[in-house]
Amino acid sequence: MSQEVGPRVQRTTGNRVTMQQVAAEAGVSVSTVSKVINGRYGVASETFEHVTEVINRLGYEASLVARSLRNSRTNVIGVLVADFEPFSTEVLKGAADAIRGTGYELVAYSAGGRVDEHVGWERRYLSRVMGTLVDGAVLVTPTVTDVQYDGPVVAVDPHTGPSRLPTVAADNLQGARLGVEHLLELGHTRIGMVTGRPDLISAQLRERGYREALAMAGVPVDEALLERGAYETDLGKAAARALLMLPEPPTAIFAANDLTALATLEAAAELGLDVPGDLSVVGFDNIPESALAHPPITTVQQPIRRMGHDAIAMLVALIAGDELAETHPILDTTLVVRRSTAPPRTPRDTAPGGTR
Amino acid sequence: MSQEVGPRVQRTTGNRVTMQQVAAEAGVSVSTVSKVINGRYGVASETFEHVTEVINRLGYEASLVARSLRNSRTNVIGVLVADFEPFSTEVLKGAADAIRGTGYELVAYSAGGRVDEHVGWERRYLSRVMGTLVDGAVLVTPTVTDVQYDGPVVAVDPHTGPSRLPTVAADNLQGARLGVEHLLELGHTRIGMVTGRPDLISAQLRERGYREALAMAGVPVDEALLERGAYETDLGKAAARALLMLPEPPTAIFAANDLTALATLEAAAELGLDVPGDLSVVGFDNIPESALAHPPITTVQQPIRRMGHDAIAMLVALIAGDELAETHPILDTTLVVRRSTAPPRTPRDTAPGGTR
DNA sequence: CTGTTAGCGCATTCAG
DNA sequence: CTGAATGCGCTAACAG
């Protein structure tokens, strides 16, 4: 499996230079090397320099793992994600912004996308790294937050209701209202919704926002106009298709997230419908892909990077033992109007109820 | 710093459940628990079930760190990045796509943005994690690739020349040619360039592509039309400004990367120039931000996700001990035409050399 | 000032 | 079939 390359003198683990080797090379004990590395007092300046020279020459660097095992503090913060996709990587960017200058390093750990395999990925991953590899962790979009964990942990965009765990989330209710109100203002009254996963709080709130916006505008909710998209491309497309093939199809669709909004675009295209001419579409999230669609979609923006930023700030405070000013901040959402929305062909005040 | 919360019975490190505790609870030894965890033979089925029950009840999960220290194999692959920014996170997405089904997990480790602090971040981080935490690593945009490392390591978009290390890179030369040829085809002849960091191979290649494209079109290179932007916003803006204030300014600017193309847009706006009316701009990279600019910029796309994907594929092969078919693949770049480019106001065949 | 000792959590011999 | 002993690389007491 591995050919003999060069002398394998005093090599143990692959190619790694260990403290052992540095000590041997420098003619001192490992503890002395350790002291030099960590700048502890009690080392003759002459010895210090000699050991330092050897360290540099051998290119030694302490193993994060061994150090972690020994120390309780690691100065590393973990970001646990189910997968590296648009949302979580945006959170990561925000986390990186916040970590600067704190002295912490960032480790992002992913289940490799095999999420549905075990629902409890967050708990398992937490156990794997907390207390050893990292001093604290940010959980991105966990589906369960009842992790009974004493350690410093903050959840970002949790998919379940409030819990003991500090969380950072966007205002899903307000956001959904914004999106639907935009459609109402354009003159739409027959507005369909491709809903999210019913088990997730965020999806429930978005649906509630939809209902509330309609109610406030005095538009009755037609239950036939709600189809389940489950936050997911395939189901989203089927849902949009079902809505558009209704005898009296909606003139606008509010999708629970951008992924299903994109799917709605596809469904519309396949049915020969022009967006926004025949159909207006509003999404949710504002992932980068939403701006690149044809047409670019109007969507409700979550301040994703900010969420990552704030989560790290909270976590750092938690690790420092500070009390959190706010344990469940809700960040504002905003509407980003692009080109997937326009007034309906048949405004409500003209020929209501007419077929197309 | 930490108040007494609850009973600290048999607790050692914070809240972590250790194998020790599981063993005690189950009334067996740690080695038996270990055998159960790892499915080793030599455990009575009765004992097995009992221990399994205790493990589930306590929510025990083996510490990644302790396990890493003991085993040479960890089934974890590391992606080492200088910072979590648009480029590296795209690579991460590609890596995540490739990791699915391989059985590996992904850990992204960041220097926390404090890159310039030490140029050798790649070597230091490699030493920290290789051989202990991860089985192999992908280095994203390392500035030095002469890391004499025997372990499985692949570099993505290295900023220096070819090395012993396997690398994955985009075709910077071809890409630059594509960008400049697009401008030439539109009729531009006075084409400026905001160059990159002269110490980086990628920047050198992009400049060479610029020169070659001009040469092939029979357009002499005017050295006054090259200004150093160093891949960076501030310098890029200054460079663009300098070019645009020339007595005879260029009608088009090729920027060495999207960041400086964006800066060029800003500089043009401040000078009251219309893009693409008065000035055409072409960038390089196709980071998401380039599509969101006003106007969206025409740019040379690197297949960033694909680079991440291929790097992981190579790494997995390397870890498996396979021979690599290609150690330095160069991926094709493509031109993405958006709205920052248009024919010049004064085509070359009309009144050549005339002032504006 | 330096080296010896012990142990972090875990997996693997090797005895019993 | 089970448990005691050993060590991965490192740090922190403690002795010398």
XYZ file of C-alpha atoms (C1' of nucleotides) in Angstrom:
744
model
C 0.000 0.000 0.000
C 2.842 2.394 0.699
C 6.222 2.096 -0.838
C 9.330 2.657 1.209
C 10.218 6.277 0.770
C 13.409 7.414 2.439
C 14.635 6.391 5.842
C 12.002 5.656 8.400
C 14.181 6.737 11.251
C 12.294 7.365 14.464
C 9.053 7.726 12.574
C 5.917 6.462 14.153
C 2.699 7.872 12.750
C 3.082 8.270 9.033
C 5.044 11.388 8.438
C 4.152 13.349 11.521
C 6.946 14.859 13.544
C 6.147 14.264 17.186
C 7.354 15.963 20.288
C 9.202 12.774 21.044
C 11.343 13.230 17.967
C 11.993 16.858 18.666
C 13.098 15.975 22.191
C 15.408 13.242 20.955
C 16.897 15.483 18.302
C 17.434 18.300 20.759
C 18.723 16.012 23.472
C 16.160 17.055 26.043
C 13.001 15.586 27.495
C 9.545 15.970 26.069
C 8.382 18.067 28.944
C 11.071 20.603 28.198
C 9.932 20.776 24.615
C 6.387 21.195 25.829
C 7.447 24.079 28.021
C 9.206 25.737 25.127
C 6.170 25.345 22.895
C 3.817 26.784 25.431
C 6.183 29.488 26.591
C 6.188 28.267 30.155
C 8.773 29.639 32.550
C 11.562 27.522 33.835
C 13.637 26.986 30.741
C 17.173 28.311 30.306
C 17.259 30.779 27.443
C 20.038 28.743 25.898
C 17.950 25.567 25.958
C 14.971 27.526 24.740
C 16.764 28.727 21.659
C 18.228 25.358 20.891
C 14.899 23.616 21.121
C 13.242 26.343 19.091
C 15.825 25.842 16.394
C 15.153 22.118 16.281
C 11.401 22.701 16.175
C 11.749 24.981 13.190
C 14.183 22.736 11.442
C 11.930 19.710 11.784
C 8.824 21.756 11.076
C 7.161 20.503 14.198
C 3.655 21.553 15.080
C 1.718 20.218 18.036
C -1.077 17.821 17.173
C -4.431 19.419 17.664
C -5.835 16.068 18.678
C -3.321 15.161 21.335
C -3.484 18.621 22.787
C -7.249 18.546 22.812
C -7.299 15.290 24.654
C -5.070 16.589 27.381
C -6.456 20.083 27.810
C -10.018 20.998 28.515
C -9.591 24.231 26.579
C -8.774 24.014 22.878
C -9.489 27.497 21.546
C -11.408 25.930 18.743
C -15.056 26.531 17.995
C -17.044 24.018 16.019
C -19.774 24.649 13.502
C -21.825 21.510 13.022
C -23.723 21.243 9.774
C -25.778 18.511 8.162
C -24.206 19.307 4.817
C -22.246 22.012 3.075
C -24.949 23.686 1.010
C -25.819 27.328 0.257
C -27.415 28.030 3.598
C -24.829 26.503 5.872
C -21.911 27.939 3.944
C -23.400 31.406 4.265
C -23.634 30.847 7.998
C -20.016 29.788 7.879
C -19.000 33.036 6.219
C -20.736 34.988 8.934
C -19.096 32.848 11.580
C -15.705 33.496 10.026
C -16.345 37.231 10.171
C -17.198 37.003 13.835
C -14.315 34.768 14.801
C -11.666 37.216 13.679
C -9.852 38.724 16.578
C -11.354 36.416 19.154
C -8.342 34.109 19.154
C -10.497 31.131 18.328
C -10.131 28.918 15.343
C -13.022 27.525 13.388
C -13.758 23.925 12.544
C -16.748 23.019 10.440
C -17.841 19.440 10.773
C -20.257 17.775 8.416
C -22.175 14.559 8.551
C -21.379 14.147 4.888
C -24.916 14.781 3.839
C -26.114 11.495 5.242
C -28.615 13.281 7.367
C -31.837 11.402 7.083
C -29.902 8.293 7.947
C -30.181 9.332 11.575
C -32.314 12.202 12.669
C -30.220 12.721 15.726
C -27.127 13.801 13.847
C -26.844 16.941 15.910
C -26.657 15.076 19.176
C -24.229 12.517 17.863
C -21.919 15.066 16.355
C -22.081 17.153 19.443
C -20.989 14.221 21.561
C -18.211 13.426 19.179
C -16.516 16.782 19.400
C -17.743 18.705 22.416
C -15.486 18.740 25.393
C -12.623 17.328 23.445
C -12.095 18.912 20.061
C -14.017 22.129 20.563
C -14.822 24.481 23.394
C -18.280 25.187 22.065
C -20.414 24.581 19.033
C -22.873 26.220 16.689
C -25.575 23.899 15.403
C -26.844 24.861 11.965
C -30.476 24.037 11.216
C -30.805 21.251 13.759
C -34.047 19.336 13.559
C -34.021 18.712 17.263
C -32.864 21.120 19.921
C -33.711 19.226 23.038
C -30.102 18.160 23.269
C -29.620 18.107 26.989
C -26.201 19.576 26.866
C -24.557 21.697 29.485
C -21.728 22.832 27.271
C -21.814 26.076 25.317
C -24.000 25.431 22.276
C -25.994 27.803 20.096
C -28.454 26.741 17.405
C -28.926 28.665 14.172
C -32.268 28.500 12.397
C -33.508 25.564 14.434
C -36.310 23.716 12.781
C -38.159 23.071 15.978
C -39.689 25.256 18.601
C -37.883 27.184 21.317
C -35.863 25.152 23.738
C -33.374 25.458 26.533
C -30.713 25.970 23.915
C -29.901 29.539 22.906
C -30.943 30.062 19.292
C -30.594 32.559 16.483
C -33.371 32.650 13.940
C -34.937 34.860 11.341
C -38.441 36.185 11.596
C -40.205 33.622 9.466
C -43.652 34.948 10.260
C -42.896 38.535 9.310
C -40.983 37.392 6.251
C -43.855 35.364 4.919
C -46.177 38.278 5.465
C -43.835 40.558 3.548
C -43.741 38.203 0.617
C -47.475 37.721 0.409
C -48.206 41.407 0.996
C -45.983 42.217 -1.948
C -48.147 39.986 -4.117
C -51.326 41.486 -2.728
C -50.069 44.979 -3.445
C -49.397 43.999 -7.018
C -53.067 43.139 -7.253
C -52.997 39.364 -6.854
C -55.787 37.769 -4.888
C -55.557 34.194 -6.039
C -52.257 33.375 -4.372
C -51.136 29.779 -3.968
C -48.545 28.481 -1.558
C -46.057 25.683 -1.882
C -45.604 24.883 1.790
C -42.582 23.476 3.616
C -42.077 20.491 5.841
C -44.992 20.409 8.250
C -42.810 19.097 11.053
C -40.592 22.162 11.020
C -41.458 25.278 12.942
C -40.017 27.535 10.281
C -42.379 26.047 7.705
C -45.338 26.378 10.045
C -44.538 30.022 10.642
C -44.208 30.746 6.954
C -47.580 29.216 6.313
C -49.073 31.168 9.179
C -47.611 34.374 7.736
C -49.244 33.559 4.444
C -52.603 33.040 6.078
C -52.326 36.156 8.187
C -51.376 38.365 5.277
C -54.365 37.168 3.298
C -56.656 37.570 6.270
C -55.466 41.108 6.894
C -56.196 41.948 3.279
C -59.627 40.461 3.579
C -58.850 37.704 1.122
C -60.322 34.341 2.141
C -57.900 31.429 2.245
C -58.676 28.754 -0.300
C -57.326 25.495 1.091
C -57.096 24.097 -2.418
C -54.355 26.624 -3.034
C -51.931 25.081 -0.530
C -49.721 22.217 -1.608
C -46.912 20.588 0.291
C -43.453 21.151 -1.182
C -41.466 20.001 1.847
C -38.639 22.489 1.191
C -37.472 20.124 -1.471
C -37.037 20.330 -5.243
C -38.964 17.297 -6.466
C -41.934 17.612 -4.168
C -41.924 21.358 -4.701
C -42.181 20.934 -8.433
C -45.032 18.474 -8.113
C -46.823 20.837 -5.761
C -46.445 23.785 -8.115
C -47.624 21.659 -10.985
C -50.713 20.604 -9.076
C -51.544 24.215 -8.283
C -51.055 25.355 -11.848
C -53.251 22.630 -13.264
C -56.156 23.577 -11.052
C -59.368 24.525 -12.919
C -58.885 27.998 -11.568
C -55.128 28.290 -11.082
C -53.477 30.924 -8.909
C -51.939 33.980 -10.541
C -49.154 33.991 -8.003
C -47.341 31.422 -5.895
C -45.551 31.952 -2.635
C -43.000 29.177 -2.121
C -41.826 28.270 1.367
C -38.204 28.427 0.308
C -36.068 29.334 -2.683
C -35.461 25.748 -3.631
C -39.163 25.169 -4.187
C -39.527 28.610 -5.772
C -36.937 27.507 -8.299
C -38.885 24.310 -8.795
C -42.025 26.350 -9.320
C -40.237 28.254 -12.051
C -39.446 24.982 -13.739
C -42.986 23.722 -13.462
C -44.306 26.949 -14.933
C -41.875 26.770 -17.824
C -42.928 23.236 -18.608
C -46.548 24.305 -18.709
C -45.676 27.095 -21.068
C -46.431 29.788 -18.541
C -44.494 33.025 -18.565
C -43.079 34.319 -15.306
C -43.976 36.960 -14.308
C -46.463 37.470 -17.146
C -48.743 34.554 -16.385
C -47.500 33.772 -12.919
C -45.702 35.650 -10.170
C -43.380 33.714 -7.874
C -41.966 34.662 -4.488
C -39.407 32.572 -2.649
C -37.831 32.551 0.778
C -34.179 32.564 1.922
C -32.397 34.509 -0.810
C -29.776 31.922 -1.493
C -27.341 33.038 -4.214
C -29.013 30.766 -6.748
C -32.214 32.776 -6.548
C -30.532 35.754 -8.194
C -29.190 33.604 -10.994
C -32.516 32.101 -12.002
C -34.450 33.077 -15.114
C -36.008 35.342 -14.245
C -34.198 36.253 -11.006
C -36.714 35.569 -8.289
C -38.265 37.932 -5.837
C -37.627 36.475 -2.424
C -37.651 37.038 1.295
C -34.134 37.460 2.524
C -32.916 35.974 5.740
C -29.789 37.643 7.103
C -27.953 34.352 7.003
C -24.440 35.650 7.440
C -25.581 37.823 10.277
C -27.134 34.781 11.904
C -23.781 33.014 11.764
C -22.069 36.090 13.087
C -24.411 36.541 16.013
C -24.334 32.854 16.886
C -20.560 32.967 17.236
C -20.763 36.139 19.301
C -23.238 34.469 21.640
C -21.148 31.342 21.839
C -17.978 33.226 22.675
C -19.823 35.006 25.467
C -21.169 31.694 26.700
C -17.721 30.132 26.772
C -16.417 33.127 28.659
C -19.101 32.395 31.228
C -21.042 35.566 30.525
C -24.758 35.828 30.805
C -26.537 36.193 27.477
C -28.516 39.404 27.044
C -30.896 37.691 24.675
C -31.117 33.927 24.373
C -33.504 33.718 21.416
C -32.919 36.694 19.137
C -35.096 36.910 16.054
C -33.557 38.771 13.155
C -35.562 40.796 10.694
C -36.244 39.555 7.217
C -36.518 41.804 4.191
C -38.100 41.545 0.795
C -35.826 41.472 -2.229
C -37.822 42.379 -5.287
C -36.456 40.967 -8.503
C -38.142 40.062 -11.719
C -40.382 37.092 -10.954
C -43.269 39.223 -9.763
C -45.604 41.568 -11.638
C -49.252 42.593 -11.554
C -51.655 39.876 -12.691
C -52.972 39.913 -16.242
C -56.473 40.262 -14.894
C -56.579 42.687 -11.991
C -59.075 41.852 -9.323
C -61.251 44.836 -10.063
C -61.835 43.707 -13.643
C -63.932 40.693 -14.517
C -63.499 38.818 -11.261
C -63.970 35.097 -11.453
C -63.457 34.985 -15.181
C -61.617 32.040 -16.648
C -58.355 32.679 -18.395
C -16.307 30.918 35.773
C -18.558 27.919 36.009
C -21.185 27.552 38.651
C -22.015 24.228 40.169
C -24.840 22.828 38.130
C -26.351 19.596 39.335
C -24.544 16.610 40.689
C -21.114 16.020 39.309
C -21.257 12.302 39.774
C -18.620 10.504 37.821
C -18.284 13.434 35.506
C -14.863 14.412 34.330
C -14.774 16.552 31.224
C -17.697 18.924 31.304
C -20.763 17.048 30.284
C -19.275 14.383 28.096
C -20.266 10.818 28.678
C -17.156 8.718 28.503
C -16.659 5.066 27.909
C -15.593 4.875 31.522
C -19.045 5.905 32.657
C -20.781 3.544 30.292
C -18.638 0.692 31.604
C -19.392 1.563 35.207
C -23.106 1.882 34.529
C -23.201 -1.420 32.688
C -21.037 -3.167 35.223
C -18.419 -4.217 32.695
C -14.946 -3.062 31.742
C -14.093 -0.381 29.234
C -12.590 -2.870 26.864
C -15.876 -4.722 26.674
C -17.670 -1.508 25.868
C -15.088 -0.799 23.217
C -15.690 -4.181 21.674
C -19.404 -3.592 21.614
C -18.963 -0.194 19.997
C -16.693 -1.498 17.304
C -18.589 -4.707 16.759
C -15.636 -6.904 17.619
C -16.209 -10.569 18.163
C -15.883 -12.111 21.534
C -18.802 -10.610 23.383
C -21.757 -12.629 24.684
C -24.915 -11.532 22.949
C -26.475 -10.945 26.314
C -23.671 -8.618 27.373
C -23.786 -6.982 23.984
C -27.426 -6.076 24.298
C -27.087 -4.839 27.814
C -24.168 -2.593 26.983
C -25.939 -1.333 23.870
C -28.912 -0.412 25.978
C -26.744 1.553 28.396
C -24.992 3.315 25.520
C -28.292 4.443 24.074
C -29.692 5.436 27.422
C -26.696 7.572 28.254
C -26.392 8.893 24.727
C -22.803 7.907 24.518
C -20.783 8.629 21.405
C -17.060 7.964 21.105
C -14.878 11.023 21.154
C -13.477 11.750 17.754
C -10.337 13.049 19.354
C -9.563 10.104 21.577
C -10.306 7.688 18.805
C -8.133 9.627 16.392
C -5.245 9.534 18.773
C -5.446 5.816 19.165
C -6.132 4.801 15.578
C -4.127 5.739 12.555
C -7.275 5.707 10.459
C -10.014 8.205 11.289
C -12.274 8.177 8.229
C -12.211 11.920 8.260
C -10.960 14.117 5.469
C -9.850 17.658 6.142
C -10.277 20.703 3.975
C -7.853 23.397 5.023
C -8.763 26.929 4.093
C -7.272 30.308 4.883
C -10.726 31.709 5.429
C -14.349 30.936 4.734
C -15.028 33.210 1.760
C -16.897 32.755 -1.539
C -14.191 30.750 -3.235
C -13.372 28.325 -0.457
C -16.991 27.712 0.431
C -17.726 26.821 -3.187
C -14.887 24.337 -3.046
C -16.434 23.015 0.131
C -19.743 22.428 -1.601
C -18.007 20.461 -4.314
C -16.113 18.493 -1.710
C -19.346 17.665 0.063
C -20.821 16.361 -3.190
C -17.829 14.115 -3.709
C -17.679 12.811 -0.177
C -21.164 11.322 -0.274
C -21.051 7.594 -0.327
C -17.358 7.349 0.366
C -17.869 6.756 4.061
C -15.661 9.673 4.949
C -16.658 12.647 6.982
C -15.601 16.171 6.213
C -13.888 18.633 8.483
C -13.132 22.137 7.285
C -10.469 23.899 9.271
C -9.807 27.587 9.023
C -6.954 29.737 10.144
C -9.551 32.266 11.184
C -8.620 34.657 8.429
C -5.350 35.550 10.078
C -3.478 34.435 7.010
C -0.911 37.092 6.306
C 0.174 36.699 9.890
C 2.140 33.661 8.796
C 2.606 32.764 5.188
C 3.128 29.149 6.092
C -0.376 28.585 7.363
C -0.801 25.614 5.095
C 2.168 23.765 6.514
C 1.283 24.567 10.088
C -2.302 23.504 9.723
C -1.303 20.398 7.912
C 0.989 19.392 10.751
C -1.698 20.102 13.277
C -4.224 17.731 11.835
C -2.590 15.277 9.463
C -1.910 11.844 10.792
C -4.070 12.409 13.813
C -7.381 14.085 13.088
C -7.630 13.407 9.371
C -6.534 10.718 6.959
C -5.820 13.219 4.227
C -6.287 16.867 3.402
C -7.276 19.238 0.643
C -5.423 22.536 0.686
C -7.440 25.403 -0.747
C -5.465 28.171 -2.457
C -2.213 27.529 -0.657
C 0.465 30.117 -1.308
C 3.176 27.535 -0.958
C 3.021 23.960 -2.127
C 6.519 22.804 -1.337
C 5.172 21.181 1.779
C 7.349 18.132 1.991
C 4.606 15.889 3.094
C 4.299 12.225 2.444
C 0.707 11.976 3.534
C -2.195 12.215 1.123
C -2.611 15.895 0.296
C -4.135 17.608 -2.716
C -3.962 21.339 -3.420
C -6.791 23.264 -5.055
C -5.991 26.367 -7.058
C -2.463 26.662 -5.697
C -1.000 30.092 -6.089
C 2.444 28.853 -6.919
C 3.883 26.755 -9.663
C 3.652 23.001 -10.041
C 5.122 20.947 -7.270
C 5.380 17.410 -6.006
C 1.938 17.856 -4.546
C -1.018 16.772 -6.672
C -3.039 19.820 -7.618
C -6.356 20.768 -9.175
C -6.487 24.063 -10.979
C -8.446 25.930 -13.595
C -6.985 26.935 -16.894
C -6.052 30.498 -16.080
C -4.276 31.057 -19.372
C -7.150 29.907 -21.534
C -9.635 31.751 -19.356
C -7.841 35.056 -19.692
C -7.663 34.557 -23.440
C -11.402 33.903 -23.556
C -12.136 37.070 -21.664
C -9.924 39.289 -23.785
C -11.016 37.661 -27.033
C -14.599 38.452 -26.123
C -13.650 42.111 -25.843
C -11.720 42.006 -29.098
C -14.678 40.466 -30.876
C -16.877 43.247 -29.632
C -14.517 45.610 -31.395
C -12.377 46.833 -28.536
C -8.694 47.412 -29.218
C -7.747 49.647 -26.359
C -8.084 47.106 -23.603
C -6.620 47.731 -20.167
C -5.854 45.172 -17.515
C -6.039 45.338 -13.757
C -3.507 42.664 -12.933
C -3.312 40.354 -9.915
C -0.642 39.618 -7.366
C 2.631 39.274 -9.269
C 3.881 36.612 -6.902
C 1.046 34.253 -7.743
C 1.193 31.943 -10.714
C -2.513 32.312 -11.404
C -2.084 36.060 -11.796
C 0.925 35.611 -14.044
C -1.015 33.254 -16.266
C -3.965 35.572 -16.506
C -1.690 38.392 -17.565
C 0.008 36.153 -20.088
C -3.375 35.173 -21.497
C -4.192 38.843 -21.891
C -0.960 39.480 -23.761
C -1.338 36.439 -25.969
C -4.899 37.249 -26.945
C -3.886 40.736 -27.971
C -0.865 39.449 -29.846
C -2.925 36.906 -31.720
C -5.302 39.653 -32.768
C -2.399 41.764 -33.934
C -3.031 44.397 -31.305
C 0.175 45.745 -29.771
C 0.366 45.694 -25.982
C 0.529 49.128 -24.440
C 2.346 48.763 -21.118
C 0.635 51.893 -19.856
C -2.597 49.942 -19.931
C -1.544 47.488 -17.221
C -2.015 48.403 -13.586
C -1.541 46.236 -10.535
C -4.733 45.400 -8.658
C -3.308 42.594 -6.554
C -6.607 40.651 -6.521
C -7.770 43.091 -3.921
C -10.551 45.655 -3.729
C -8.705 48.818 -2.705
C -5.701 48.402 -4.951
C -7.970 47.257 -7.745
C -10.045 50.382 -7.522
C -6.967 52.589 -7.566
C -5.646 50.705 -10.562
C -8.890 51.070 -12.486
C -9.008 54.720 -11.605
C -5.485 55.248 -12.900
C -6.350 53.552 -16.171
C -9.527 55.526 -16.651
C -7.815 58.854 -16.030
C -5.219 58.212 -18.705
C -5.134 60.813 -21.507
C -6.278 58.101 -23.821
C -8.238 55.732 -21.570
C -9.109 52.164 -22.481
C -12.600 51.376 -23.745
C -12.522 48.054 -21.933
C -10.856 46.628 -18.844
C -10.029 43.037 -18.120
C -9.715 42.548 -14.369
C -7.648 39.681 -12.990
C -10.465 38.612 -10.682
C -14.069 39.463 -9.879
C -13.179 41.385 -6.769
C -11.163 43.876 -8.791
C -13.753 43.841 -11.583
C -16.285 44.924 -8.997
C -13.853 47.611 -7.864
C -13.484 48.723 -11.477
C -17.243 49.123 -11.669
C -17.104 51.365 -8.652
C -14.273 53.442 -10.055
C -16.150 53.869 -13.331
C -19.292 54.933 -11.541
C -17.400 57.541 -9.563
C -15.966 58.967 -12.763
C -19.414 59.190 -14.259
C -18.741 56.483 -16.812
C -21.497 54.200 -17.957
C -20.868 50.463 -18.037
C -21.050 49.045 -20.644
C -21.749 52.214 -22.623
C -18.465 53.995 -21.957
C -16.521 51.065 -20.602
C -16.717 47.306 -20.859
C -15.554 45.221 -17.913
C -14.638 41.551 -17.748
C -13.802 39.753 -14.519
C -12.486 36.355 -13.531
C -13.789 33.675 -11.137
C -17.554 34.053 -11.364
C -18.149 34.366 -7.668
C -21.855 34.746 -6.841
C -21.394 38.446 -6.183
C -20.493 39.057 -9.816
C -24.013 38.216 -10.913
C -25.499 40.584 -8.372
C -23.512 43.631 -9.424
C -24.964 46.541 -11.399
C -24.668 45.696 -14.150
C -24.057 41.971 -13.673
C -20.529 41.446 -14.884
C -19.278 39.350 -17.718
C -16.676 37.063 -16.265
C -14.542 34.008 -16.774
C -15.925 31.147 -14.794
C -13.772 28.693 -12.941
C -15.511 25.396 -12.178
C -14.914 25.883 -8.485
C -17.265 23.227 -7.181
C -15.897 20.775 -9.654
C -12.411 21.569 -8.431
C -13.460 20.691 -4.911
C -15.141 17.550 -6.162
C -12.167 16.355 -8.130
C -9.749 17.142 -5.337
C -11.679 14.902 -2.980
C -11.856 12.157 -5.573
C -8.096 12.312 -6.019
C -7.538 12.360 -2.295
C -9.720 9.354 -1.681
C -7.783 7.456 -4.332
C -4.536 8.552 -2.750
C -5.624 7.360 0.671
C -6.668 4.048 -0.819
C -3.132 3.753 -2.089
C -4.121 4.026 -5.733
C -1.980 5.597 -8.355
C -3.328 8.876 -9.673
C -4.178 8.914 -13.375
C -3.476 12.611 -13.557
C -1.620 14.479 -10.839
C -2.106 18.007 -12.119
C -5.450 18.229 -13.905
C -6.328 21.587 -15.385
C -10.041 22.243 -15.691
C -11.543 24.278 -18.465
C -12.785 27.770 -17.881
C -15.748 29.263 -19.695
C -16.924 32.732 -20.459
C -20.115 33.928 -18.825
C -21.440 36.875 -20.776
C -23.583 39.208 -18.752
C -24.236 42.889 -19.115
C -20.972 44.653 -18.393
C -19.668 44.304 -21.927
C -20.761 45.894 -25.209
C -19.176 47.196 -28.389
C -17.152 50.388 -27.928
C -18.678 53.724 -28.811
C -16.015 54.212 -31.486
C -15.415 50.952 -33.325
C -11.870 50.355 -34.456
C -12.709 50.612 -38.133
C -14.026 54.142 -37.785
C -11.695 57.066 -37.097
C -8.925 55.045 -35.531
C -6.760 56.926 -33.079
C -9.320 59.637 -32.680
C -9.784 61.169 -29.226
C -13.105 60.780 -27.497
C 16.258 24.689 35.603
C 15.219 19.840 34.055
C 13.364 15.118 33.868
C 10.143 11.670 35.691
C 5.418 10.421 36.383
C 0.667 10.283 35.524
C -3.304 10.393 32.751
C -6.810 12.731 29.037
C -10.486 8.667 26.204
C -10.069 5.053 23.592
C -8.667 0.351 21.066
C -5.884 -3.431 21.154
C -2.936 -7.141 22.745
C -2.755 -10.782 26.016
C -3.840 -13.240 30.263
C -7.216 -15.221 32.976
C -15.887 -14.647 26.776
C -13.940 -10.886 29.715
C -10.750 -7.568 32.006
C -6.157 -5.697 33.139
C -2.406 -3.585 31.020
C -0.294 -0.692 27.451
C 0.275 3.377 24.636
C -1.358 7.077 20.894
C 0.962 12.668 21.672
C 0.709 15.821 24.752
C 0.616 18.849 29.346
C 0.948 19.502 34.253
C 2.253 18.170 38.714
C 6.027 17.018 41.258
C 10.908 15.599 42.353
C 15.430 15.909 41.600
